[in-house]
Amino acid sequence: MRVVREDSRQRFRFLGSWHTHPGGVAVPSSRDAATAGEIAADAAVLLPSPLLLIQATRPAGRGAEPAELAAWRWDPGARGLVHDAVEAIELEHRWCPVVTIARGCRRDQIVG
């Protein structure tokens, strides 16, 4: 993560990560939450609130197709992941996730 920032001369920096939950739901596991907490605690990363995108998939023919897409952000005060709004937009003929960072959260939205 630090290498990307340094090699790009500070133009790029790590914002978070994404992964799929094949045949599952777009809710972070306890491992996802622990990893986000470790990233947030790493002073070298300079990211106290890393973002986590989870794409659930479902079986389709011989492969899989996208299902729910969810965004989660580490909340240092709550010491857990908070659900954020996410939507897909078309950008230069590709679909890209856009995440809206919420200003507040309810306790029942926190996964930790």
mmCIF file of C-alpha atoms in Angstrom:
data_model
loop_
_atom_site.group_PDB
_atom_site.id
_atom_site.type_symbol
_atom_site.label_atom_id
_atom_site.label_comp_id
_atom_site.label_asym_id
_atom_site.label_seq_id
_atom_site.Cartn_x
_atom_site.Cartn_y
_atom_site.Cartn_z
ATOM 1 C CA MET A 1 0.000 0.000 0.000
ATOM 2 C CA ARG A 2 2.801 2.377 0.874
ATOM 3 C CA VAL A 3 4.696 1.309 -2.269
ATOM 4 C CA VAL A 4 1.840 2.463 -4.530
ATOM 5 C CA ARG A 5 1.831 5.883 -2.885
ATOM 6 C CA GLU A 6 5.605 6.240 -3.075
ATOM 7 C CA ASP A 7 5.994 4.890 -6.624
ATOM 8 C CA SER A 8 3.260 7.217 -7.899
ATOM 9 C CA ARG A 9 4.919 10.254 -6.282
ATOM 10 C CA GLN A 10 1.913 10.684 -3.959
ATOM 11 C CA ARG A 11 -0.583 10.765 -6.886
ATOM 12 C CA PHE A 12 -2.258 7.516 -5.833
ATOM 13 C CA ARG A 13 -3.066 6.140 -2.435
ATOM 14 C CA PHE A 14 -4.807 3.118 -1.060
ATOM 15 C CA LEU A 15 -8.489 3.714 -0.235
ATOM 16 C CA GLY A 16 -9.528 0.182 0.557
ATOM 17 C CA SER A 17 -10.168 -3.161 -1.040
ATOM 18 C CA TRP A 18 -12.887 -5.169 -2.709
ATOM 19 C CA HIS A 19 -13.681 -8.826 -3.033
ATOM 20 C CA THR A 20 -16.543 -11.166 -3.819
ATOM 21 C CA HIS A 21 -18.691 -13.404 -1.678
ATOM 22 C CA PRO A 22 -19.608 -16.144 -4.179
ATOM 23 C CA GLY A 23 -23.092 -17.450 -3.515
ATOM 24 C CA GLY A 24 -23.254 -15.351 -0.379
ATOM 25 C CA VAL A 25 -24.337 -11.943 0.792
ATOM 26 C CA ALA A 26 -22.496 -8.619 0.663
ATOM 27 C CA VAL A 27 -21.973 -8.467 4.433
ATOM 28 C CA PRO A 28 -18.465 -8.427 5.926
ATOM 29 C CA SER A 29 -17.226 -11.473 7.745
ATOM 30 C CA SER A 30 -15.397 -11.214 11.062
ATOM 31 C CA ARG A 31 -12.164 -11.666 9.075
ATOM 32 C CA ASP A 32 -13.131 -8.737 6.786
ATOM 33 C CA ALA A 33 -13.720 -6.545 9.850
ATOM 34 C CA ALA A 34 -10.455 -7.612 11.489
ATOM 35 C CA THR A 35 -8.490 -6.877 8.294
ATOM 36 C CA ALA A 36 -10.056 -3.421 7.970
ATOM 37 C CA GLY A 37 -9.172 -2.709 11.591
ATOM 38 C CA GLU A 38 -5.563 -3.775 11.016
ATOM 39 C CA ILE A 39 -5.289 -1.511 7.950
ATOM 40 C CA ALA A 40 -6.762 1.410 9.901
ATOM 41 C CA ALA A 41 -4.271 0.863 12.738
ATOM 42 C CA ASP A 42 -1.233 0.751 10.407
ATOM 43 C CA ALA A 43 0.280 4.251 10.617
ATOM 44 C CA ALA A 44 2.296 3.652 7.433
ATOM 45 C CA VAL A 45 -0.898 3.299 5.378
ATOM 46 C CA LEU A 46 -2.261 6.722 6.433
ATOM 47 C CA LEU A 47 -5.853 5.529 6.169
ATOM 48 C CA PRO A 48 -7.861 5.591 9.422
ATOM 49 C CA SER A 49 -11.128 4.697 7.607
ATOM 50 C CA PRO A 50 -10.424 2.120 4.873
ATOM 51 C CA LEU A 51 -13.233 1.283 2.472
ATOM 52 C CA LEU A 52 -14.384 -2.277 1.792
ATOM 53 C CA LEU A 53 -16.517 -3.156 -1.243
ATOM 54 C CA ILE A 54 -18.147 -6.578 -1.309
ATOM 55 C CA GLN A 55 -19.765 -7.979 -4.446
ATOM 56 C CA ALA A 56 -22.054 -10.936 -3.788
ATOM 57 C CA THR A 57 -22.510 -13.299 -6.729
ATOM 58 C CA ARG A 58 -24.997 -15.997 -7.633
ATOM 59 C CA PRO A 59 -24.669 -19.001 -9.929
ATOM 60 C CA ALA A 60 -25.551 -18.398 -13.577
ATOM 61 C CA GLY A 61 -25.169 -21.090 -16.200
ATOM 62 C CA ARG A 62 -21.559 -22.273 -16.054
ATOM 63 C CA GLY A 63 -20.330 -19.259 -14.098
ATOM 64 C CA ALA A 64 -21.589 -16.542 -11.816
ATOM 65 C CA GLU A 65 -23.295 -13.198 -12.150
ATOM 66 C CA PRO A 66 -23.217 -10.152 -9.874
ATOM 67 C CA ALA A 67 -25.822 -9.886 -7.141
ATOM 68 C CA GLU A 68 -25.740 -7.319 -4.314
ATOM 69 C CA LEU A 69 -22.897 -4.781 -4.118
ATOM 70 C CA ALA A 70 -22.247 -3.206 -0.702
ATOM 71 C CA ALA A 71 -19.783 -0.669 0.657
ATOM 72 C CA TRP A 72 -18.451 -0.675 4.193
ATOM 73 C CA ARG A 73 -16.087 1.801 5.879
ATOM 74 C CA TRP A 74 -14.051 1.371 9.051
ATOM 75 C CA ASP A 75 -15.273 3.749 11.745
ATOM 76 C CA PRO A 76 -12.424 4.370 14.221
ATOM 77 C CA GLY A 77 -14.794 5.680 16.909
ATOM 78 C CA ALA A 78 -17.042 2.637 16.730
ATOM 79 C CA ARG A 79 -14.113 0.255 16.063
ATOM 80 C CA GLY A 80 -16.158 -1.520 13.421
ATOM 81 C CA LEU A 81 -17.379 -1.408 9.836
ATOM 82 C CA VAL A 82 -20.227 0.954 8.968
ATOM 83 C CA HIS A 83 -22.481 0.408 5.955
ATOM 84 C CA ASP A 84 -22.201 3.136 3.292
ATOM 85 C CA ALA A 85 -24.371 3.796 0.267
ATOM 86 C CA VAL A 86 -23.020 2.530 -3.053
ATOM 87 C CA GLU A 87 -24.353 2.695 -6.584
ATOM 88 C CA ALA A 88 -22.982 1.652 -9.954
ATOM 89 C CA ILE A 89 -22.611 4.285 -12.666
ATOM 90 C CA GLU A 90 -21.487 3.943 -16.256
ATOM 91 C CA LEU A 91 -18.187 5.697 -16.865
ATOM 92 C CA GLU A 92 -16.588 5.519 -20.300
ATOM 93 C CA HIS A 93 -18.608 2.393 -21.156
ATOM 94 C CA ARG A 94 -17.659 0.592 -17.939
ATOM 95 C CA TRP A 95 -19.642 0.161 -14.754
ATOM 96 C CA CYS A 96 -17.926 1.671 -11.722
ATOM 97 C CA PRO A 97 -19.001 1.721 -8.075
ATOM 98 C CA VAL A 98 -19.531 5.135 -6.502
ATOM 99 C CA VAL A 99 -19.536 5.244 -2.718
ATOM 100 C CA THR A 100 -21.225 7.964 -0.692
ATOM 101 C CA ILE A 101 -19.558 8.270 2.693
ATOM 102 C CA ALA A 102 -22.164 8.693 5.406
ATOM 103 C CA ARG A 103 -21.612 11.373 8.060
ATOM 104 C CA GLY A 104 -23.181 9.391 10.883
ATOM 105 C CA CYS A 105 -24.196 5.864 11.637
ATOM 106 C CA ARG A 106 -26.572 3.945 13.805
ATOM 107 C CA ARG A 107 -25.172 1.341 16.151
ATOM 108 C CA ASP A 108 -27.055 -1.439 14.341
ATOM 109 C CA GLN A 109 -25.111 -0.676 11.139
ATOM 110 C CA ILE A 110 -21.735 -1.452 12.695
ATOM 111 C CA VAL A 111 -20.055 -4.791 12.026
ATOM 112 C CA GLY A 112 -17.022 -5.469 14.165
#
